[in-house]
Coordinates of C-alpha atoms and ligand atoms in Angstrom, one line a residue:
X1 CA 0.0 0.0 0.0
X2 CA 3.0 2.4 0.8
X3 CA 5.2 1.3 -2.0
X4 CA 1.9 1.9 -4.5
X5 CA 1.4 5.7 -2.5
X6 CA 4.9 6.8 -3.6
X7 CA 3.7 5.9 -7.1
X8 CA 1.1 8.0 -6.7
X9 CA 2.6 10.7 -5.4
X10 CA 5.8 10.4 -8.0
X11 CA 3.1 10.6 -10.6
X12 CA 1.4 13.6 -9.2
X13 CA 4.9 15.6 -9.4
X14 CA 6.4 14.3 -12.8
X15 CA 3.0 15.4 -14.5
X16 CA 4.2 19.2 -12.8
X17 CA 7.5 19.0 -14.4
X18 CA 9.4 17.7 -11.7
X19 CA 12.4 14.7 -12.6
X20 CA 13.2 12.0 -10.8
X21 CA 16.9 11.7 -9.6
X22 CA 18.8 8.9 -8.5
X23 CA 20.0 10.1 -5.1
X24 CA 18.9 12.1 -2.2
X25 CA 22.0 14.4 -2.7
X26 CA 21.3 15.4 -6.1
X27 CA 17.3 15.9 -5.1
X28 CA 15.7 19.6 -4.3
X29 CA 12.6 17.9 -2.6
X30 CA 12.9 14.8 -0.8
X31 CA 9.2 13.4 0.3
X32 CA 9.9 10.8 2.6
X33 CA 7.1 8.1 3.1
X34 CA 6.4 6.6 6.4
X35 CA 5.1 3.5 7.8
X36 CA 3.8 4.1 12.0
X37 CA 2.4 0.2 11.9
X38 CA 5.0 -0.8 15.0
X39 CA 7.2 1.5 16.9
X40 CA 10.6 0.3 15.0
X41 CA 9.1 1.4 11.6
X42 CA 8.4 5.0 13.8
X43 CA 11.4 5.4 15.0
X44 CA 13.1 4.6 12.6
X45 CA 11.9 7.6 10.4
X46 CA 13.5 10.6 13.6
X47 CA 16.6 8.4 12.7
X48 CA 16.8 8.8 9.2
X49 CA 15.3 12.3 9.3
X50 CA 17.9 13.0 11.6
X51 CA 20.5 11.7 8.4
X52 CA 18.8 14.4 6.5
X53 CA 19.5 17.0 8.5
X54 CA 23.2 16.9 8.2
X55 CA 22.9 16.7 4.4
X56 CA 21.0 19.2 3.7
X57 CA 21.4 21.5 1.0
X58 CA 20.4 25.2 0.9
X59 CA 16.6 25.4 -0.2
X60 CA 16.3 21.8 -0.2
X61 CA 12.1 20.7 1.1
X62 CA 12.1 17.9 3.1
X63 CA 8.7 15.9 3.3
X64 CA 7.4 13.6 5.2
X65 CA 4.8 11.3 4.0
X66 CA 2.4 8.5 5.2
X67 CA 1.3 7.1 8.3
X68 CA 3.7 8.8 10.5
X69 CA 2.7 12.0 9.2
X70 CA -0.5 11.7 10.0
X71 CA -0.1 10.3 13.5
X72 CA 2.9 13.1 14.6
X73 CA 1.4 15.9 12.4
X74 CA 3.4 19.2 13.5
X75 CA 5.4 17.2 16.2
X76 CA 7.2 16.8 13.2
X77 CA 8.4 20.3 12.8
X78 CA 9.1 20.4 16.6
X79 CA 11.5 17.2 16.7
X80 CA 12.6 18.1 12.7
X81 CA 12.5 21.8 12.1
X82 CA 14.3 21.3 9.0
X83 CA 11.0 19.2 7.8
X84 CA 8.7 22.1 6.0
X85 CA 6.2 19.7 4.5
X86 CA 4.1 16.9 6.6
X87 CA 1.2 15.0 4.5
X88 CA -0.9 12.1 5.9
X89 CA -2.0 10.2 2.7
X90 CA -5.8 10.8 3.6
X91 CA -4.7 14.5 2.2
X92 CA -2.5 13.9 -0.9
X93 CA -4.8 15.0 -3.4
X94 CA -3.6 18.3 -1.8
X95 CA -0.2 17.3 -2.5
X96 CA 0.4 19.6 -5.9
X97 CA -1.1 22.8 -3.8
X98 CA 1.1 22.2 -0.7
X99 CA 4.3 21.9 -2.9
X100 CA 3.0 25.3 -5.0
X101 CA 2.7 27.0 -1.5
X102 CA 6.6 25.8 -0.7
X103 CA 7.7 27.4 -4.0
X104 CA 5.7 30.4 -3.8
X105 CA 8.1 31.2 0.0
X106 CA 6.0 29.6 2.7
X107 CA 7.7 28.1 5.4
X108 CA 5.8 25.5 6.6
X109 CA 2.6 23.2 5.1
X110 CA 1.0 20.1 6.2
X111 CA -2.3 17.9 5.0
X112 CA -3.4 16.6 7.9
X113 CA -7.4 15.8 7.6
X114 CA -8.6 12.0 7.2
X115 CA -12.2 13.3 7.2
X116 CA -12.3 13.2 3.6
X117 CA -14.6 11.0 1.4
X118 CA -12.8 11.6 -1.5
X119 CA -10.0 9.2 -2.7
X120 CA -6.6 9.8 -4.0
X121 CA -7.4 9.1 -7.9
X122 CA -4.9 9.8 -10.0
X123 CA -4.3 8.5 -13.8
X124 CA -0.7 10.4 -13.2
X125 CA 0.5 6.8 -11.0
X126 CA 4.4 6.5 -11.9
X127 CA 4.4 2.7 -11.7
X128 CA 7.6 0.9 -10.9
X129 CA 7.0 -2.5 -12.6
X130 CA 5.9 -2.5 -16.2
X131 CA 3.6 -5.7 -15.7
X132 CA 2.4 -6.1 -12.9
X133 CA 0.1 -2.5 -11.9
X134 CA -1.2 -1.7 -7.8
X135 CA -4.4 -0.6 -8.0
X136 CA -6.2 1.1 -4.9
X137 CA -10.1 0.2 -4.4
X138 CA -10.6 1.6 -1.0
X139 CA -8.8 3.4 1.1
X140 CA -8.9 3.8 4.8
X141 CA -10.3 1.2 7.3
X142 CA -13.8 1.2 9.3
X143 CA -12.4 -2.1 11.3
X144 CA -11.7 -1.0 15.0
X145 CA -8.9 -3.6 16.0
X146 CA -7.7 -2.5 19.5
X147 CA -3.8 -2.5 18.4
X148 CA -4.0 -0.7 15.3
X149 CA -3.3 2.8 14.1
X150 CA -4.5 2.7 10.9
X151 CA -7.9 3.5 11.1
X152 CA -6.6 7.4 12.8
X153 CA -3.6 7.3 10.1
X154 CA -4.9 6.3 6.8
X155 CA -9.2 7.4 8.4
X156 CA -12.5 6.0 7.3
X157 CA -13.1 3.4 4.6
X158 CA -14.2 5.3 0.7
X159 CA -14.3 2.8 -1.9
X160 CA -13.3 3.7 -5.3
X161 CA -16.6 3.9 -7.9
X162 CA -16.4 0.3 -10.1
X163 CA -16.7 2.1 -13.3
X164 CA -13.6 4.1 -12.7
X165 CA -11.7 1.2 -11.2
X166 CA -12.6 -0.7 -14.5
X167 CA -11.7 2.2 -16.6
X168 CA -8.1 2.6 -15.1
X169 CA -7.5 -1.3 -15.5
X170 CA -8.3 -0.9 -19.4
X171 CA -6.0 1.5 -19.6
X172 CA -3.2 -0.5 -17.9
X173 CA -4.0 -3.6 -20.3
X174 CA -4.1 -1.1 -23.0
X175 CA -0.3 0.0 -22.1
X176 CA 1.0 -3.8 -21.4
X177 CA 0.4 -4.8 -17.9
X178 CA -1.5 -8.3 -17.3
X179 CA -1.3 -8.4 -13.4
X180 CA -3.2 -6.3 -11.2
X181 CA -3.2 -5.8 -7.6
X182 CA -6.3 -4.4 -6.0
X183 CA -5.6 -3.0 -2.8
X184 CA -6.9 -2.2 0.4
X185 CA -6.6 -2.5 4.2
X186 CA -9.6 -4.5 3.9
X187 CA -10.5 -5.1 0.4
X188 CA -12.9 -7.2 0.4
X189 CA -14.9 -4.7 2.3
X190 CA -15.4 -2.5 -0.8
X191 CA -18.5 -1.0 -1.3
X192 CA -19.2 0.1 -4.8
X193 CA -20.4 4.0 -4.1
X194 CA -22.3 3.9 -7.6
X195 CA -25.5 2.8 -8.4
X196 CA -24.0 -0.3 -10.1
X197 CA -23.3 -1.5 -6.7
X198 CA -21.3 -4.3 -7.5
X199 CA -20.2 -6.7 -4.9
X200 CA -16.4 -7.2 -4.4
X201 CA -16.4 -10.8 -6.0
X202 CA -17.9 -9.5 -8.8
X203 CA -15.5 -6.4 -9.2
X204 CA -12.9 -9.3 -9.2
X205 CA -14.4 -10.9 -12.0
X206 CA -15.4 -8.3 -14.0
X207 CA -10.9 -7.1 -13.8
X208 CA -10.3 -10.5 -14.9
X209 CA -12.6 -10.2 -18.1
X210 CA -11.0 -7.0 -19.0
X211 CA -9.0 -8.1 -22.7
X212 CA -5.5 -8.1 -21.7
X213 CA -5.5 -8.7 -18.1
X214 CA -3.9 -12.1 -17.0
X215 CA -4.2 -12.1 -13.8
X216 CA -5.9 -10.2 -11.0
X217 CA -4.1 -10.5 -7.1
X218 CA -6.4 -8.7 -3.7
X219 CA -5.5 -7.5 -0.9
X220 CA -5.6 -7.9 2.1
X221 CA -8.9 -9.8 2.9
X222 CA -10.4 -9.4 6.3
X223 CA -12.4 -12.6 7.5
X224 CA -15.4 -11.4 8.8
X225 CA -16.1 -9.6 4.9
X226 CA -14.3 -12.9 3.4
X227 CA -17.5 -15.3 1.9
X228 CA -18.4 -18.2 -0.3
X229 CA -18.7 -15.9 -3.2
X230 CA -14.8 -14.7 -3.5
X231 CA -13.9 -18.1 -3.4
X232 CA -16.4 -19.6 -6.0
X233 CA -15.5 -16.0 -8.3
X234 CA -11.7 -17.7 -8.2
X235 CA -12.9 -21.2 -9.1
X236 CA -15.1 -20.0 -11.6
X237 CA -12.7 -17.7 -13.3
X238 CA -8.9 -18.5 -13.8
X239 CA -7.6 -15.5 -13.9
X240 CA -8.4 -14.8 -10.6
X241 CA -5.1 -15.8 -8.8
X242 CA -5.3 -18.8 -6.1
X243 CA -4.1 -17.0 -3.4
X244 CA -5.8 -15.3 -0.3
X245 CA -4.6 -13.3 2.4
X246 CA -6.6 -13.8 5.4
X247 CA -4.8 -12.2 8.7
X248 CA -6.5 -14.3 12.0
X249 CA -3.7 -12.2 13.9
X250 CA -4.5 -14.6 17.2
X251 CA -5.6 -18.4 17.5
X252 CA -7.5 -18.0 20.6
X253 CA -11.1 -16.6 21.1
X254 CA -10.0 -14.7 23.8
X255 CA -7.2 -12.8 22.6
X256 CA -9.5 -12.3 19.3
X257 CA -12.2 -10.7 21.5
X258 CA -9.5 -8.3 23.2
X259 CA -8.3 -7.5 20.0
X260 CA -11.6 -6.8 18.9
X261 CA -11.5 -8.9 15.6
X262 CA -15.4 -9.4 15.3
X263 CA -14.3 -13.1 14.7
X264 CA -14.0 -16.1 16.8
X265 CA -11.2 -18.9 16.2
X266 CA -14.1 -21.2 15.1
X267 CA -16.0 -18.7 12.7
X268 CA -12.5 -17.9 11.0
X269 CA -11.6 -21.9 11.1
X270 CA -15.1 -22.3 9.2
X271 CA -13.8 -19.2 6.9
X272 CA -10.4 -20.8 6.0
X273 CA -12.6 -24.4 5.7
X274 CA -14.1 -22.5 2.4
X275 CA -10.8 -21.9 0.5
X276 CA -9.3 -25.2 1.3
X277 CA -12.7 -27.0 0.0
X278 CA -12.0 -24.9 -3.4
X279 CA -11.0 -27.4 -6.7
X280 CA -8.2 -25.3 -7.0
X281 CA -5.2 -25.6 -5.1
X282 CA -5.5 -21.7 -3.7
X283 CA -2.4 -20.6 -1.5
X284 CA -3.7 -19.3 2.0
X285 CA -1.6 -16.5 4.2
X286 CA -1.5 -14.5 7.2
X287 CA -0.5 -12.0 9.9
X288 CA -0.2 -13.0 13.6
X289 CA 0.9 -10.8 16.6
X290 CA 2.2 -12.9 19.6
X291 CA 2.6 -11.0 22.8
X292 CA -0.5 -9.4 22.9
X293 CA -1.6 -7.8 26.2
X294 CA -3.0 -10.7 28.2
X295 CA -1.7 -13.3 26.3
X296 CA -1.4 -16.4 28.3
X297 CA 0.6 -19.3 27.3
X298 CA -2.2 -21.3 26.8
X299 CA -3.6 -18.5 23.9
X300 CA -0.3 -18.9 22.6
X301 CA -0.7 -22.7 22.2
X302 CA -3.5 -22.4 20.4
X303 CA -2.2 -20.1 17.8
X304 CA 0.7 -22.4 17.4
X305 CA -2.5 -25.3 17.0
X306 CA -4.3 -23.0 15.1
X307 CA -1.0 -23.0 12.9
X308 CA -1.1 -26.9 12.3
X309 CA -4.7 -26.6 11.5
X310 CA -4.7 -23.3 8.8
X311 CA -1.6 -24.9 7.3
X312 CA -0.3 -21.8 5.9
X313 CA 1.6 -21.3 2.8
X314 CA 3.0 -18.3 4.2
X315 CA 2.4 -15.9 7.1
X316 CA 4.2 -12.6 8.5
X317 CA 4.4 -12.6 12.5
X318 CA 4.7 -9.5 14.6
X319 CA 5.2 -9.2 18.2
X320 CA 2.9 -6.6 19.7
X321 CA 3.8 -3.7 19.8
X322 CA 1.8 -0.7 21.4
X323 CA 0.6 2.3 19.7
X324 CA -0.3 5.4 20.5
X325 CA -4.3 6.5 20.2
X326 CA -4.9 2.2 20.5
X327 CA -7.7 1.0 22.7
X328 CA -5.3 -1.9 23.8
X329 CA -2.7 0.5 25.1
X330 CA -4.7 1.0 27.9
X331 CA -4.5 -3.1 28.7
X332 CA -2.9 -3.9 31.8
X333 CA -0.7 -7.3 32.1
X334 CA 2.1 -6.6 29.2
X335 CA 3.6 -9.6 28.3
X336 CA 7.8 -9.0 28.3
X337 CA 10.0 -8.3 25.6
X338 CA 12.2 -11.4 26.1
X339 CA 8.5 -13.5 26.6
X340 CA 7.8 -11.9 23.2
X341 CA 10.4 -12.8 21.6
X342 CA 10.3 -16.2 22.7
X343 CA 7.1 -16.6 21.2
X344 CA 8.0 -15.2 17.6
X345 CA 10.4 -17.3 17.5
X346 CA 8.6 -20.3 18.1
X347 CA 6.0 -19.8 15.8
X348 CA 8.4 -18.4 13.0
X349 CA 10.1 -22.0 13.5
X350 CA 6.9 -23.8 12.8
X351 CA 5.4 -21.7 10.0
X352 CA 8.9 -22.4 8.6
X353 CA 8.3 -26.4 9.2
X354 CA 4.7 -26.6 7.7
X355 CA 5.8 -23.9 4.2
X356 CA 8.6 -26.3 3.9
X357 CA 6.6 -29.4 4.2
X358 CA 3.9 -27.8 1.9
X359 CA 6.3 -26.8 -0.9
X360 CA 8.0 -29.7 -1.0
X361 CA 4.7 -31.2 -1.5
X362 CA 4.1 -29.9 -4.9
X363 CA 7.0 -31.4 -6.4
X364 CA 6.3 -32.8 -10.1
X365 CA 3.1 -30.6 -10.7
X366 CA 3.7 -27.8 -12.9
X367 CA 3.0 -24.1 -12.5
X368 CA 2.1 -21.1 -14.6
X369 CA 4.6 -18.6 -13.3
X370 CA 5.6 -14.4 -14.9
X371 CA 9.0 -14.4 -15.7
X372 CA 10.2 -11.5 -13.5
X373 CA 13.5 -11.8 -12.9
X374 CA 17.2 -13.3 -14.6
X375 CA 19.7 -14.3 -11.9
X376 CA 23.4 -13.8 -12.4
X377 CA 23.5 -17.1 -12.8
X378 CA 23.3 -18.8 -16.5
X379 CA 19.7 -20.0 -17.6
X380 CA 18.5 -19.2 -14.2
X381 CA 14.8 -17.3 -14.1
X382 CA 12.5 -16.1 -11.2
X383 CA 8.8 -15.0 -11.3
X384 CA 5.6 -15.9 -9.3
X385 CA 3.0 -18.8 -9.3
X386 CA -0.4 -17.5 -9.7
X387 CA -0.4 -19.0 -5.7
X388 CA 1.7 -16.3 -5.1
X389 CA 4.8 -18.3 -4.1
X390 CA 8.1 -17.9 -5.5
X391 CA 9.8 -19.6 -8.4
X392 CA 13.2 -19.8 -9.1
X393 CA 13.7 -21.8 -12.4
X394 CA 16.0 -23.1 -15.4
X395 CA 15.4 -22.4 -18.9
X396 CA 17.5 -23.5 -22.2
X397 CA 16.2 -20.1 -24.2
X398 CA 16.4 -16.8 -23.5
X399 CA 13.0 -15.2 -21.6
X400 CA 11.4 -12.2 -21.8
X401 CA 10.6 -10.9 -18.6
X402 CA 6.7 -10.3 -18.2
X403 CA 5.9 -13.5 -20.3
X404 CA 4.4 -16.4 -19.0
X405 CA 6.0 -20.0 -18.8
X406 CA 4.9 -23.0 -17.3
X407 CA 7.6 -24.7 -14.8
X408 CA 7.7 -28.1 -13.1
X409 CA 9.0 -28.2 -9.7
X410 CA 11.9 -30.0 -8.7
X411 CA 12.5 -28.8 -5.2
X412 CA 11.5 -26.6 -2.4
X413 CA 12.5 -24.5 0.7
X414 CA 10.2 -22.5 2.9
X415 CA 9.7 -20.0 0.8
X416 CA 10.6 -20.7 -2.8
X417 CA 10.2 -23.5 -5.1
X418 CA 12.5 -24.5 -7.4
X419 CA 11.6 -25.7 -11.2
X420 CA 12.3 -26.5 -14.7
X421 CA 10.6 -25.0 -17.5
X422 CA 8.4 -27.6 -19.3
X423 CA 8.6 -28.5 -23.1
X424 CA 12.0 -28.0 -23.9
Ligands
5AD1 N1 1.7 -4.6 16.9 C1 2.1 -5.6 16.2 N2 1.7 -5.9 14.9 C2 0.7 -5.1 14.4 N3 0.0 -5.2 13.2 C3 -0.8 -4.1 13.2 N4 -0.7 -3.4 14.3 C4 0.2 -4.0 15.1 C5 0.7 -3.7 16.4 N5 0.3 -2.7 17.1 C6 0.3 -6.2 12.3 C7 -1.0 -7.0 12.0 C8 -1.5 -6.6 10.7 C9 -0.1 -6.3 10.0 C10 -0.2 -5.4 8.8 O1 0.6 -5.7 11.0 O2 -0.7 -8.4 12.0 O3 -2.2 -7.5 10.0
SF4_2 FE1 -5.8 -2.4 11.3 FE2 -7.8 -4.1 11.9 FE3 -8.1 -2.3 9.9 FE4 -6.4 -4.3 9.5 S1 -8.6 -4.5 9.8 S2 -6.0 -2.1 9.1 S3 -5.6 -4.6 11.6 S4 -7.9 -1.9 12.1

């Protein structure tokens, strides 16, 4: 979502006759995006701000962008003073103006509302990857999970009309791309504003159909939005990749409750139940936070059981972290950094056991992967299964990157799998 809001906003200021330079030295504005998700990713930014500081040229605007932004707003110029631009990215439609007020001799600007009900269209997108397009369907996030900052940093849920989502993915077929990425915190909440009102399955199929368009990706999916129909849209149309990102985030009821998750470990087992019923083999991911305020050895177990159950093809594990303006920061019982740590690395260690076990189960079948990459190495190729999982793979001829090959697998690790292109 971050990496597709620089796009944006690279866009927005190439189409004002701005250029893109290859190093922060050699740049007159630097907009620096930021992610406010866990305190590391916050801190981080004062640190590298701080970089800034020292390198500074004369007349040189330094920005900062994203979720930080938002959640600091002129603290920013307090701890930064050399900062003269802060922009939350509920407000970067405003973007162009705040960068005209810089150059017309004002000091200091910020965007700093989330109460919009706009969204951030722009045709201007700079995309980094000439194939495979981000596309943003809804912004913002209604959920009210007790840990998280996004809803105050990224504000209420708009979805994006369908007609104009459709529009914008003919014209990226229409330049070459044949991968799309719908995004949203919760994208399979999207609710068409129009008066087509089309459901998010549909929206998924109706991408697919689009003349050009291989293959469609979405997310991140949220289980208590996630029904029978997204899964039955991907059987029923292949170009709807086999791969869903569910986040359960906990295993135990309990934890889900005090998290406020709006799902129980037994309505998001029946959830996860429905993509691994599908006739197609679809991939299945997720985010879990261990340490959460509370958290009692035995919740812990039963994420680790939840683990063997779900059988995840991949999953990204945080410990908890607290953040400011949360509900949950006001939980007593903390669990311990070292107790924290403890548990990531547990559950890191089986996740790791079951992809390995799962990958090298699909040796011999053969996969549809985009050729995305060449590796130093002779002959050797990389892309993505439609599953989303990495292949790294041998071919006799020479590819062209953005085609598609088919590739039987030979071998596996966690999280790759290892193949030979077929027919040759
Ligand atoms: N602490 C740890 N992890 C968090 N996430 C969101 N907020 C927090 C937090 N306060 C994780 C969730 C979410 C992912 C994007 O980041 O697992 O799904
Ligand atoms: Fe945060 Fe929950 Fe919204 Fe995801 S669904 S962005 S975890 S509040």
């Amino acid at each position: 979502m971050n990496e597709h809001d620089s796009e944006k906003v690279a866009g927005v200021l190439l189409a004002r006759g701005y250029r893109q330079v290859e190093s922060v030295e050699a740049a007159n504005v630097i907009l620096y995006n930021t992610c406010s998700i866990r305190e590391k990713a916050a801190q981080k930014v004062y640190s590298r701000l701080g970089e800034y500081r020292f390198t500074q040229k004369e007349g040189q605007v330094i920005g900062v962008l994203g979720c930080l932004a938002q959640q600091e707003g002129e603290r920013i110029f307090t701890r930064a003073p050399w900062v003269s631009l802060v922009c939350g990215s509920a407000s970067y439609r405003k973007l162009p103006q705040m960068i005209a007020e810089l150059e017309a001799g004002n000091r200091r600007v910020t965007g700093l509302e989330t109460d919009t009900d706009e969204t951030f269209e722009t045709e201007l997108t700079r995309r980094d990857n000439p194939w495979r397009a981000y596309l943003t369907i809804i912004e913002g996030c209604d959920k009210t999970c007790s840990y998280c900052v996004v809803p105050f940093t990224r504000g209420p849920e708009r979805s994006r009309a369908s007609a104009s989502i459709l529009e914008e993915v003919r014209q990226l077929a229409d330049v070459g791309y044949t991968e799309v990425t719908l995004l949203g915190q919760t994208v399979n909440s999207y609710a068409d504003p129009s008066a087509r009102r089309m459901r998010f399955s549909e929206l998924l199929v109706a991408v697919a159909e689009v003349a050009g368009i291989r293959r469609v990706r979405f997310t991140t999916s949220h289980p208590r939005d996630f029904g029978k129909d997204i899964v039955e849209a991907i059987e029923a149309v292949p170009g709807i990749c086999e791969h869903v990102h569910l986040p359960v985030q906990s295993g135990s009821t309990r934890i889900l409750k005090a998290m406020a998750r709006t799902y129980t470990r037994e309505e998001y087992i029946e959830k996860i139940e429905l993509v691994r019923a599908s006739k197609r083999l679809i991939s299945l991911t997720s985010d879990l936070i261990v340490g959460f305020p509370g958290e009692t050895e035995k919740d812990f177990e039963e994420t680790l059981s939840l683990l063997d159950l779900a059988q995840y093809d991949g999953a990204f594990s945080f410990k908890y972290s607290p953040r400011p303006n949360t509900p949950s920061l006001k939980l007593g019982d903390a669990i311990p950094e070292e107790e924290k740590a403890r548990r990531l690395a547990i559950l890191n260690e089986k996740q790791r056991e079951i992809q390995r076990l799962r990958n090298e189960g699909l040796a011999g079948q053969v996969f549809e992967v985009m050729v995305e990459g060449k590796s130093k190495r002779e002959r050797q190729w990389s892309g993505h299964t439609s599953s989303n999982k990495v292949m790294n793979f041998t071919s006799r001829v020479e590819e062209s990157l953005g085609d598609y090959v088919q590739v039987r697998v030979t071998g596996a690790t966690p999280n790759s799998l290892v193949g030979d292109v077929v027919g040759e």
